[in-house]
Coordinates of C-alpha atoms in Angstrom, one line a residue:
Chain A
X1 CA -10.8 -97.9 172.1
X2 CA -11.1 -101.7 172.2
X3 CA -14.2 -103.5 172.2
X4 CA -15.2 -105.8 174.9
X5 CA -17.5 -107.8 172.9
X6 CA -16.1 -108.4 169.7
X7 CA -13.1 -109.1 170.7
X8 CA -13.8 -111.7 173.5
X9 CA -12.3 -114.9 173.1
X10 CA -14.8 -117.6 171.6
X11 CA -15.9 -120.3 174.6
X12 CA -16.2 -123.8 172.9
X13 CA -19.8 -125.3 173.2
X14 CA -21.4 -121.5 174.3
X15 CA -22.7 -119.9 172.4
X16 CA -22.5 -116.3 173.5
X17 CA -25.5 -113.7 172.9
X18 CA -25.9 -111.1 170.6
X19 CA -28.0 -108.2 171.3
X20 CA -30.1 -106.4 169.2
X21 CA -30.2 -102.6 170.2
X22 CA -32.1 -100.0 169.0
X23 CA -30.4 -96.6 169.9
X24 CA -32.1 -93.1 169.0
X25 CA -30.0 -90.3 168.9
X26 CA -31.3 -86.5 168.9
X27 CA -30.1 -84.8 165.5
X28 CA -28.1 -82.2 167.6
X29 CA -25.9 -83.9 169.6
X30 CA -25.9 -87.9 170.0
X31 CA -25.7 -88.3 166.2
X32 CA -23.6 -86.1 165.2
X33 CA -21.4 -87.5 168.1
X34 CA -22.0 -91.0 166.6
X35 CA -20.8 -89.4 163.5
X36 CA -17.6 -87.8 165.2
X37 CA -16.7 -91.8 166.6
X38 CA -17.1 -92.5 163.0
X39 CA -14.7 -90.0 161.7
X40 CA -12.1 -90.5 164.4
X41 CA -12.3 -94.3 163.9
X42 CA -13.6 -95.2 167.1
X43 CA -13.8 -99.2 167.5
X44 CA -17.5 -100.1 169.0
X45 CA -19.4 -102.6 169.3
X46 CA -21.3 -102.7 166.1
X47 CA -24.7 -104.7 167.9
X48 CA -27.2 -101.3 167.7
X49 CA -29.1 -99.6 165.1
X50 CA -29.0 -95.9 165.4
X51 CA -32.4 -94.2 164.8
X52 CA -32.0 -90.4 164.1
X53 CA -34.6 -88.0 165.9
X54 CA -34.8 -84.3 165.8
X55 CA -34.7 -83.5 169.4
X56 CA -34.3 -86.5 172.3
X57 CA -37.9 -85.2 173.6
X58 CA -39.5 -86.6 170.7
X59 CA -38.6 -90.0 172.0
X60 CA -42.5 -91.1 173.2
X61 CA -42.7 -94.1 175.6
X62 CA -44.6 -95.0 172.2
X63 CA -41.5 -95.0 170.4
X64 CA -39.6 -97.1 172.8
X65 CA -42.2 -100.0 173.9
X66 CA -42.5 -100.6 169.8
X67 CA -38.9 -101.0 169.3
X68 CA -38.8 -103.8 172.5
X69 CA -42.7 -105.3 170.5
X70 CA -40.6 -105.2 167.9
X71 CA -37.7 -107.8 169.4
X72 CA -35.1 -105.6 170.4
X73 CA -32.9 -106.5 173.6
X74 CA -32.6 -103.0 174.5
X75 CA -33.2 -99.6 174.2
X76 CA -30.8 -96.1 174.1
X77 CA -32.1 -93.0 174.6
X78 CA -29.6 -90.0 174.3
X79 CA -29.5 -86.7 173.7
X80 CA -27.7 -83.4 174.4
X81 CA -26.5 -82.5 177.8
X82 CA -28.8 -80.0 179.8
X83 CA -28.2 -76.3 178.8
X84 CA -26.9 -77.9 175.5
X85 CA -30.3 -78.8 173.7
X86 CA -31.2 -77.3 170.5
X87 CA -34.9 -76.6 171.7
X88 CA -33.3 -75.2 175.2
X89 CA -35.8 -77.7 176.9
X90 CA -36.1 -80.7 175.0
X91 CA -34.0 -83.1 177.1
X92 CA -35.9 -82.0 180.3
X93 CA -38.9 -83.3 178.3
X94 CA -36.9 -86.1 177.4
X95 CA -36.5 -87.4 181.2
X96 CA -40.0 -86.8 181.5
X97 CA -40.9 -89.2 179.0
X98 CA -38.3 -91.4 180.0
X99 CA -39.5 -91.7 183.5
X100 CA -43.1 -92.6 182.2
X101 CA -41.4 -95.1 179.6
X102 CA -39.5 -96.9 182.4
X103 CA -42.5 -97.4 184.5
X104 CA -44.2 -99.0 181.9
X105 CA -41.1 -101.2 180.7
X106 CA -40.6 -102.5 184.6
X107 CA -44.6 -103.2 184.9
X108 CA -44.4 -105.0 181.4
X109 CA -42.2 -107.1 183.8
X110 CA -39.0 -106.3 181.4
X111 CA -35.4 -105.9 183.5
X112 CA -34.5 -101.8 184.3
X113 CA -31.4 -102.1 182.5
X114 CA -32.6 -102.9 179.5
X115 CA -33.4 -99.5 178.7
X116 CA -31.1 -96.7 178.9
X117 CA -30.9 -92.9 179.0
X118 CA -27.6 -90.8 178.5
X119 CA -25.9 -87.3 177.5
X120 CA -23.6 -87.6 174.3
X121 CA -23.0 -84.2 172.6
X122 CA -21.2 -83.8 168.8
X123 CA -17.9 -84.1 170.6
X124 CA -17.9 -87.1 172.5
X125 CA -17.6 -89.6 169.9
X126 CA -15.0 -91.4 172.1
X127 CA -18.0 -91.3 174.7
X128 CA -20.6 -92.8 172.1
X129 CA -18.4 -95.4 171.9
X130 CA -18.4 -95.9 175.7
X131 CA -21.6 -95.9 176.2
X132 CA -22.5 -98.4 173.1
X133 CA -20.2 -100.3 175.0
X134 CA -20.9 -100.5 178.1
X135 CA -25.0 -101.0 177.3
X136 CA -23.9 -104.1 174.5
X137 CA -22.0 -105.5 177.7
X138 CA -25.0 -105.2 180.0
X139 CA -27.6 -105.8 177.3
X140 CA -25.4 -109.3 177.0
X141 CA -25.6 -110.3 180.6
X142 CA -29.2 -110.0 180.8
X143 CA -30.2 -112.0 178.0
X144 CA -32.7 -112.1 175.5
X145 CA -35.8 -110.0 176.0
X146 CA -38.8 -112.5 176.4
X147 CA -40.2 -110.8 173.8
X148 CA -37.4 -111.4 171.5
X149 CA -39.0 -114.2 169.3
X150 CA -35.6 -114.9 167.5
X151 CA -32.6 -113.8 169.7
X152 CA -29.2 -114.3 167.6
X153 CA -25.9 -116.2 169.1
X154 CA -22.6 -115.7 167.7
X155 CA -21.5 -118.7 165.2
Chain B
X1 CA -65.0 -106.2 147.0
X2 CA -66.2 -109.2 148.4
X3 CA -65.0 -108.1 152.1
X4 CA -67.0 -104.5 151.4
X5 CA -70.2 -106.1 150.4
X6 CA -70.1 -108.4 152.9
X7 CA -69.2 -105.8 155.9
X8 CA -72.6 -104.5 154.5
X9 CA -74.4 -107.5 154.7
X10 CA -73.5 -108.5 157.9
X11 CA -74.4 -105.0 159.1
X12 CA -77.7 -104.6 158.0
X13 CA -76.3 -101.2 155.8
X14 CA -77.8 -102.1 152.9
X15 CA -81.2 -101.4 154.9
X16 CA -80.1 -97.8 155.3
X17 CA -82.9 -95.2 154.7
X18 CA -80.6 -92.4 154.3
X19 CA -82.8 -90.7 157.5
X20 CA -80.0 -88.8 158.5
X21 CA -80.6 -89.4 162.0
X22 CA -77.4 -90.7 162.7
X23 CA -75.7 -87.7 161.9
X24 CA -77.7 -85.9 163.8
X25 CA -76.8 -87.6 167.2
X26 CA -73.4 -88.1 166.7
X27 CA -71.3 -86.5 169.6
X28 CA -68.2 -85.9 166.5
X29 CA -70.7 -84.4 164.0
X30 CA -71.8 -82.3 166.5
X31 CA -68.3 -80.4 166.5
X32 CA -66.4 -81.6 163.4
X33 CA -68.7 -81.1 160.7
X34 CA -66.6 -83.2 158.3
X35 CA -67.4 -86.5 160.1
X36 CA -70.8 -88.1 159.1
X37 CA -71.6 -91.6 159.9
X38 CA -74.2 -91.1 156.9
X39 CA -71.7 -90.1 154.4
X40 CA -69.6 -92.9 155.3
X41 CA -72.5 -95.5 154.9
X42 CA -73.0 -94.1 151.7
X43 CA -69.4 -94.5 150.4
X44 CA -69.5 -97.8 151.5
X45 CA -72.8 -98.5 149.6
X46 CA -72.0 -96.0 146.4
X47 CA -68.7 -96.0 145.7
X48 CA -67.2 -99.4 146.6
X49 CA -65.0 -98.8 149.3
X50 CA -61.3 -98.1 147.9
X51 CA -61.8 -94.5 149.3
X52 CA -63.8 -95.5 152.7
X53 CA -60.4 -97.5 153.4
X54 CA -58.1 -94.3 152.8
X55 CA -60.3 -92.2 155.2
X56 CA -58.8 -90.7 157.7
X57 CA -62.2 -89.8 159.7
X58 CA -62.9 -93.6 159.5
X59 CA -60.8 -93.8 163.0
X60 CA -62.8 -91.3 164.6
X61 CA -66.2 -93.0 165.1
X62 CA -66.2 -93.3 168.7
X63 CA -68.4 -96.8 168.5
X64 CA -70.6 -95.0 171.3
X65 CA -73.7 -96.6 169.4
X66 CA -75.4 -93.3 170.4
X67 CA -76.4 -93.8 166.4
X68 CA -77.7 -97.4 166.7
X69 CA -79.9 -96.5 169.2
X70 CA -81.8 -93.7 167.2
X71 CA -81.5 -95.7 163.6
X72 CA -84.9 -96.8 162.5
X73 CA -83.9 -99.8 160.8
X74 CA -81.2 -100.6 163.4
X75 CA -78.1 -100.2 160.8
X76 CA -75.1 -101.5 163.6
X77 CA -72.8 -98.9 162.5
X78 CA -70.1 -99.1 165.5
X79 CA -70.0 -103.2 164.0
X80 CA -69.4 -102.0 160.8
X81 CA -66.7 -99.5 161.6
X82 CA -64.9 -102.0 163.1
X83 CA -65.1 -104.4 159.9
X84 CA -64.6 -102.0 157.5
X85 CA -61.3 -100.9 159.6
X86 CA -60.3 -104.7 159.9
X87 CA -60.0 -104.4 156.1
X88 CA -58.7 -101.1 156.3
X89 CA -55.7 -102.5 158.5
X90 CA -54.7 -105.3 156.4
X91 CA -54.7 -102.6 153.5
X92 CA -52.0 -100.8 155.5
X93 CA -54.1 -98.4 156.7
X94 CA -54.1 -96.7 160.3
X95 CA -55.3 -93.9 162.6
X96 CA -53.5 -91.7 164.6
X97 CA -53.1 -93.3 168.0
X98 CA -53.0 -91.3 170.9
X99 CA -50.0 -91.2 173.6
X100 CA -47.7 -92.1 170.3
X101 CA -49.6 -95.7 170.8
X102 CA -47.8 -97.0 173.6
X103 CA -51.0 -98.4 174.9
X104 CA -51.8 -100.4 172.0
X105 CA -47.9 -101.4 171.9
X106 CA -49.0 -102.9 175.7
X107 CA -52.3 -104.6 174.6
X108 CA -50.0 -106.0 171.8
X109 CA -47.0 -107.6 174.1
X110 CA -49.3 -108.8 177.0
X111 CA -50.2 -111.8 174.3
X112 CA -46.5 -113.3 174.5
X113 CA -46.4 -116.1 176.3
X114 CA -43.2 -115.4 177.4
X115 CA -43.6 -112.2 179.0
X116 CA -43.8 -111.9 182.7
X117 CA -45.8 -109.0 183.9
X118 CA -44.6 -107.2 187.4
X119 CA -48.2 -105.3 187.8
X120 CA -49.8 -106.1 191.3
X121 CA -47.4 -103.9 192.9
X122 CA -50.8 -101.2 193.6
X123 CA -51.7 -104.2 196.3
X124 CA -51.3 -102.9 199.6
X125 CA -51.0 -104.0 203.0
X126 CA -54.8 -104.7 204.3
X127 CA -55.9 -105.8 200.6
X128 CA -57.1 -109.5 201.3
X129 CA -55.9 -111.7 197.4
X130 CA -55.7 -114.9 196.8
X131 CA -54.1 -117.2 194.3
X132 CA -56.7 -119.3 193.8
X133 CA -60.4 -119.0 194.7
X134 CA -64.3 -119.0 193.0
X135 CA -63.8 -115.1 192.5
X136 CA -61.6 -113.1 190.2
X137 CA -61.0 -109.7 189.9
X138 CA -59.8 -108.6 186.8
X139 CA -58.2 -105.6 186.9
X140 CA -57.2 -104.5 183.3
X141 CA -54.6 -102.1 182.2
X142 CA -55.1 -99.9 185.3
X143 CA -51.4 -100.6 186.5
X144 CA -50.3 -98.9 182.8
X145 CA -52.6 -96.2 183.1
X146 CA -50.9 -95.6 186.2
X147 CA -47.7 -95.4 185.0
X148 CA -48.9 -93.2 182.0
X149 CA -51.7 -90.9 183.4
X150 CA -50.3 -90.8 187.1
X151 CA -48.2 -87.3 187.1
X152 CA -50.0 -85.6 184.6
X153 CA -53.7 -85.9 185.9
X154 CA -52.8 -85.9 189.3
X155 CA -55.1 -89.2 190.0
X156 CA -54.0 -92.3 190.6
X157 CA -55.7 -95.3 188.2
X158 CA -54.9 -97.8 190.6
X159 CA -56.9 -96.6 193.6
X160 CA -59.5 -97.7 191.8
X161 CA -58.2 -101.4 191.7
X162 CA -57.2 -101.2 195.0
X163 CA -61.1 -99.7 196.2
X164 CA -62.4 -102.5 194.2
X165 CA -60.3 -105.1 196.3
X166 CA -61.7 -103.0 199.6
X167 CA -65.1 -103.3 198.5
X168 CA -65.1 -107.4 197.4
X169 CA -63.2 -107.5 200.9
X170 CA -66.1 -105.9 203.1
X171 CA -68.9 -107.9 201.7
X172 CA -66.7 -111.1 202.4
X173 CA -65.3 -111.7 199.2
X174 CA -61.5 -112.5 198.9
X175 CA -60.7 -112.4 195.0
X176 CA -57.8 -113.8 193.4
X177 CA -55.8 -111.3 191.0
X178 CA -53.7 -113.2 188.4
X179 CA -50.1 -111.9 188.3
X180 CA -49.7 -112.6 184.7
X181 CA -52.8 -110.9 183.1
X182 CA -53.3 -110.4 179.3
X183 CA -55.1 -107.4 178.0
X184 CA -58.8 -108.2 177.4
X185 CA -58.2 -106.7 173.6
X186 CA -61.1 -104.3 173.8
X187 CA -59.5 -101.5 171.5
X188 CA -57.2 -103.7 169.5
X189 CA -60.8 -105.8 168.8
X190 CA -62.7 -102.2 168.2
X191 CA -60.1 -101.2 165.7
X192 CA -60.3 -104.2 163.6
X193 CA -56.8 -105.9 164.5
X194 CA -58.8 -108.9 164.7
X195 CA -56.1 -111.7 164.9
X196 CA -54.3 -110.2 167.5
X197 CA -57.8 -109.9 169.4
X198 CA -58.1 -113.9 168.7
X199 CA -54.9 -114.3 170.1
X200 CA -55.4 -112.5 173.7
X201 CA -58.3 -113.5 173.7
X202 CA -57.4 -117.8 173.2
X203 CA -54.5 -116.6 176.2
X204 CA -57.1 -114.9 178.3
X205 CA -59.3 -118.2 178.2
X206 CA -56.7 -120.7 179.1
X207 CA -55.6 -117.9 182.0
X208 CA -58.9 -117.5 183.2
X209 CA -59.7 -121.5 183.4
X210 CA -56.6 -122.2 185.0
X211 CA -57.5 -120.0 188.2
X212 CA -60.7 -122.3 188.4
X213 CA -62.8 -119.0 189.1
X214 CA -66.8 -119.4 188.5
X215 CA -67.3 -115.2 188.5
X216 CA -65.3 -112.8 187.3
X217 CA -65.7 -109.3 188.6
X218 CA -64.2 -106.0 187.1
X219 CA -64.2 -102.7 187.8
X220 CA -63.6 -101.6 183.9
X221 CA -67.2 -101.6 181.4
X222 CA -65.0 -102.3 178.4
X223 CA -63.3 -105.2 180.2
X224 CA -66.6 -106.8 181.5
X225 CA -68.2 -106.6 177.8
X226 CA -65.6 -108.4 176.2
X227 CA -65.2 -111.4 178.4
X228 CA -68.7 -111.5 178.5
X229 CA -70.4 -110.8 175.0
X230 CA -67.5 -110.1 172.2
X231 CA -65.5 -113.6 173.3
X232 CA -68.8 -115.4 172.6
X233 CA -69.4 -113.5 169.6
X234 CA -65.6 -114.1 167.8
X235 CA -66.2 -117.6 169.0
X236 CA -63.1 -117.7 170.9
X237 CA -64.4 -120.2 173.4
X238 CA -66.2 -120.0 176.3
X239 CA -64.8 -120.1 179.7
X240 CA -68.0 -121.1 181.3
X241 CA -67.4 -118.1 183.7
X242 CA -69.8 -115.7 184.8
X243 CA -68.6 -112.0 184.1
X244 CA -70.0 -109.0 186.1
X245 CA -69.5 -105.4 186.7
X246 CA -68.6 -104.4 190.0
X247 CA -71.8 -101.7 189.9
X248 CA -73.6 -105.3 189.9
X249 CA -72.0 -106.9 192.6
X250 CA -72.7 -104.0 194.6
X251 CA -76.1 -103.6 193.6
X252 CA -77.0 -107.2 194.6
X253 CA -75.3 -107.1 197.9
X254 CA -76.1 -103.5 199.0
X255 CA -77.8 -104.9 202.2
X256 CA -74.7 -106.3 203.4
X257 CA -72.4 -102.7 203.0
X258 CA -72.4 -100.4 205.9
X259 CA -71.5 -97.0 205.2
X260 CA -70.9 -94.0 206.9
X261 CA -72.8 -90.7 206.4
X262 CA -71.2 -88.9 203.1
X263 CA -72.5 -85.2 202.0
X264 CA -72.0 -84.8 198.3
X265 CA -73.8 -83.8 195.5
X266 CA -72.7 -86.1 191.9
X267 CA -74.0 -86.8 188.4
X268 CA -73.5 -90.1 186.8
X269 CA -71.9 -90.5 183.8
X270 CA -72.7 -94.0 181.8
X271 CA -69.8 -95.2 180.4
X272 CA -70.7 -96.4 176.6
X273 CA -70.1 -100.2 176.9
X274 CA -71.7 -100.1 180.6
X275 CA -74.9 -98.5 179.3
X276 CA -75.6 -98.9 175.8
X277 CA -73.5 -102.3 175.2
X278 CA -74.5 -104.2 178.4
X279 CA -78.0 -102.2 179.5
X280 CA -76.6 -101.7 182.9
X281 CA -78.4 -98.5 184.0
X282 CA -79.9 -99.2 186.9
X283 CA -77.6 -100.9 189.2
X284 CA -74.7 -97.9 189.5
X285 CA -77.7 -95.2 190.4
X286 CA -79.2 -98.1 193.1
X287 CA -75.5 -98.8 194.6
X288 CA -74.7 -94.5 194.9
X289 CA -78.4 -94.2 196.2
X290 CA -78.1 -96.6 199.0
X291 CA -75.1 -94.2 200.6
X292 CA -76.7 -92.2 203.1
X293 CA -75.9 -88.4 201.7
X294 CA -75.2 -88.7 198.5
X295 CA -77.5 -86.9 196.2
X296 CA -77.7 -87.4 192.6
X297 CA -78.6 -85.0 189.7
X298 CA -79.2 -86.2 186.6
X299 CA -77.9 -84.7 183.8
X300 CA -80.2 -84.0 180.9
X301 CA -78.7 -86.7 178.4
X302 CA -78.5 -89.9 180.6
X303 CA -78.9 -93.6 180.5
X304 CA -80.0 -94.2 177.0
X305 CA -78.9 -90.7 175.7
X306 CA -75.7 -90.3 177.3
X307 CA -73.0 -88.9 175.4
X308 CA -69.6 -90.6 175.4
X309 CA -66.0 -89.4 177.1
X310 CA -65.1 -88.4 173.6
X311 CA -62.3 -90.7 172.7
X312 CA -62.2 -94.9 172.5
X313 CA -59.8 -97.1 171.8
X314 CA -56.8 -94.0 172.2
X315 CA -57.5 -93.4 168.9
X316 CA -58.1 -89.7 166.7
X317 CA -57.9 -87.7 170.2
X318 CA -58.3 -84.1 169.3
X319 CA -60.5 -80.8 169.3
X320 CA -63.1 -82.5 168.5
X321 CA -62.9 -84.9 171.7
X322 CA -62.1 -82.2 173.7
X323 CA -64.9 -80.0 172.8
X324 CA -67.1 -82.9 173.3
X325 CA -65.5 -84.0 176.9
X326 CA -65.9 -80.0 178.1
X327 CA -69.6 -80.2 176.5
X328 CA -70.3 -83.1 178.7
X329 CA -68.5 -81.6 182.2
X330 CA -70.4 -78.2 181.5
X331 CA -73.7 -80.5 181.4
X332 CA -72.5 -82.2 184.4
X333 CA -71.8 -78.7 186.0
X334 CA -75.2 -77.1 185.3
X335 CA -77.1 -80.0 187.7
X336 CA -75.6 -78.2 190.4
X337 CA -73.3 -81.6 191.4
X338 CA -70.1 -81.4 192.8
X339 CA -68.6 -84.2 191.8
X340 CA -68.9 -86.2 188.2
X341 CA -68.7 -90.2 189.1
X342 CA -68.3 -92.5 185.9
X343 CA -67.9 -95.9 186.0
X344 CA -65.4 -96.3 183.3
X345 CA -61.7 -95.5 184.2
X346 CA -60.9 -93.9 180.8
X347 CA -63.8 -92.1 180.9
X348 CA -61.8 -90.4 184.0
X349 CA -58.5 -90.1 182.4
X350 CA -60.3 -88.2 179.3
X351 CA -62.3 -86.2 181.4
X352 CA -59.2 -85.5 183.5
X353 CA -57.4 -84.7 180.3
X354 CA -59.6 -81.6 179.6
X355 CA -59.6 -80.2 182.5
X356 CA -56.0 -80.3 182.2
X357 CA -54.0 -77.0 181.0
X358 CA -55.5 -72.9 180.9
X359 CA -57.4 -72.1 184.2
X360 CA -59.6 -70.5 182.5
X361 CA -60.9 -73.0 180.5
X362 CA -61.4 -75.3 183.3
X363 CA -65.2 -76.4 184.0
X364 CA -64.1 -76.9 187.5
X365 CA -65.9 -80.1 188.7
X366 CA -64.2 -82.7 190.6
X367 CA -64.2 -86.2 189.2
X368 CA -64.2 -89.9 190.6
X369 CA -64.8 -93.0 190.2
X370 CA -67.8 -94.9 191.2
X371 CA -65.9 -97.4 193.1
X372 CA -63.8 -94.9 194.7
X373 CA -67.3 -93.0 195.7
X374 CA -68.8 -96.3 197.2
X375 CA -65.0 -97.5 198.7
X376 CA -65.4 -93.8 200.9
X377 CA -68.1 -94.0 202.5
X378 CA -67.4 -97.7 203.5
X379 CA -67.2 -98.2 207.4
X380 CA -64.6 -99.5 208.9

């Protein structure tokens, strides 16, 4: 699969932004599907840093609001599709949380998109790629978080 | 070394007569029989402290000041948990914070200057704010509670802002609400992260000043006792501002509220920073007498001997809190009220919290605010 931002052509003068992401993956499912893009030589963006979780529930609002204290750009939340989780229920619980994290995120007056929640199971590692993707490429229109005290550009 | 015998110092714990009395009072002793305020004075007098830092207990002490109030010699414990934690925290050390610490994570980010907050989306239609004005409401981290507390408890945190609003709006008042409001640091100041404290607090100041506000009114005890006494104390600066707790506001102007005929039965639980901190006993129990209907039952332990909510600072939450919490709403139960007011918004969520879960275990009391209770029974 090609990748939309490392392989962009260099604008002279700009220079163009580059995320930090932190992505955590439920032991089960997203990782191992990270793993599969890795064995099947997927080509991704490489602008995340995967966090490894036993189940996708686990994922606190906690957990989340540290990583953006922290200075990331973004946030990735994924887990195993429903019916699919290891715990039969975690990724319900996972929504849950997600729904409390993103209120907080949007009254912390940070952008929706910035934090994301999606389905990979061990199989889709041509859909972890996708969706690394497509979140570097949205991540990268919205800018650096304001509470990003060091935001990185491309040389 | 140094920083140990000068938490003692400071603290008056060298006076310590080993009474005992401390212990004996303390709401966590009372259930956890590990925890002694005593035994932690005396590690920090005996044994020098390398031990006292590694404690996981240390975190618990709910700095009610229920023990201050009984000490003979007036030992400040709650002031020297919190220095003693300060130095625990720049050894590395730390509690276990409750709702995985995305509250504190808030407290932390609201000090960037950079950050844009989106939280006056609780002001309705009929609310009467301003942008600038010589009032200020300062509403606290209701709008995260919200967002937190909202689904789960079934309540919703920012009726309380929003009754606040009504009330300030019925005795004439228009206040302004700042769009861009930094925590107040309370728990990050009570759990020794003192820079971090400094630093909301220097952003709070300049805030504040820049509205051009001479009183500043809040619905929240723990709010209210930082701006006012804690600011002072860390010599942050002073705003020159006059700080007051909405029980007070209401207290002074009771003969302007008109309120309709309410018939319910509460108990009135002092909040910890409201009572104890600021000696402001009176002026809630004057405001809820004044509304024709409303009866009040004390419970046994009031004012002065009033047992906290069982947590502070969403830190150490656990059986022991919860025992304590159903203690208190059994206590409030037996008076024969209906209805439990506090005056503290957390001390609603924790309550809340416990009578969360098993049926059976419920006390089965209804809880409020005070503002809410006063908001009610307004007319018109």
């Amino acid at each position: 699969m090609a990748t939309k931002t490392a392989t962009l052509p260099k604008k002279k003068g700009k220079k163009k932004f580059v995320p930090s992401i932190v992505a955590f993956a439920c032991n089960w499912c997203s990782y191992a599907g990270a793993d599969t893009a890795g064995t099947n030589r997927v080509q991704y963006s490489p602008h995340f840093r995967v966090i490894r979780t036993m189940c996708s529930g686990r994922v606190t609002p906690g957990m989340v609001l540290k990583a953006f204290k922290l200075g990331a750009d973004g946030v990735l939340v994924s887990g195993c599709h429903f019916g699919d989780c290891h715990y039969i229920f975690g990724n319900y619980k996972a929504v849950e949380q997600f729904d409390k994290t993103k209120g907080l995120v949007r009254t912390l007056g940070l952008e929706d998109g910035r934090i994301r929640l999606e389905w990979v199971s061990a199989a889709e590692g041509d859909r972890w790629g996708q969706v690394i993707d497509e979140f570097v490429d949205q991540i990268t229109k919205l800018g650096p978080s304001p509470l990003n005290p060091q935001p990185k550009f491309e040389e | 070394m140094d920083a140990t015998v000068e938490q003692l110092k400071k603290n008056r714990v060298f006076l310590c007569l080993e009474c005992g009395k401390c212990t004996a009072v303390c709401p966590i002793s009372r259930y956890n029989k590990s925890y002694s305020p005593r035994r932690l004075i005396a590690e920090g007098l005996f044994y020098g402290g390398d031990d006292l830092y590694s404690d996981q207990l240390l975190w618990s002490c709910l700095t009610c000041q229920l023990c201050s109030q009984r000490c003979p010699v007036d030992v400040k414990y709650s002031e020297y948990m919190r220095d003693v934690r300060a130095e625990a925290y720049n050894r590395g050390e730390w509690g276990k914070p409750t709702h995985g610490g995305a509250l504190h994570h808030v407290m932390e980010m609201t000090a960037s200057p950079t950050l844009k907050q989106k939280r006056t989306d609780w002001i309705e239609k009929g609310l009467k704010t301003k942008k600038k004005g010589d009032v200020l409401y300062f509403v606290g981290c209701l709008p995260y509670h919200q967002e937190l507390f909202c689904k789960d408890f079934d309540f919703s945190p920012v009726s309380i802002a929003q009754d606040t609003v009504r009330i300030l709006n019925h005795i004439g008042i228009e206040p302004v609400v700042m769009e861009n409001e930094c925590c107040c640091g309370h728990d990050l100041y009570w759990l020794g992260q003192l820079e971090k404290f400094d630093e909301l607090g220097q952003q709070n100041i300049k805030d504040l000043k820049k509205t051009g506000a001479k009183t500043i009114i809040t619905a929240c005890p723990e709010c209210a006792y930082t701006l006012k006494e804690v600011y002072a104390q860390r010599k942050i600066g002073d705003s020159g501002i006059e700080i007051k707790h909405i029980s007070e506001v209401v207290a002074e102007n009771i003969g302007k509220f008109k309120f309709t005929e309410q018939a319910q039965t509460i108990s009135y639980q002092d909040p910890c920073r409201l009572g104890r901190y600021m000696g402001i006993y009176d002026q809630p129990r004057q405001a809820l007498a004044a509304v024709p209907g409303v009866e009040l039952h004390e419970m046994p332990r009031n004012r002065r001997g009033a047992i906290c909510c069982g947590t502070t600072n969403w830190m150490n939450c656990g059986a022991t809190s919860k025992r304590i919490q159903h203690g208190r709403l059994e206590e409030a139960k037996a008076t024969g009220a209906e209805t439990l007011v506090t005056a503290c918004p957390k001390c609603q969520i924790h309550f809340r919290c416990s009578e969360c879960g098993d049926e059976s275990q419920k006390v089965g009391i209804q809880l409020t605010d005070f503002v809410n209770v006063i908001a009610s029974a307004l007319k018109g």
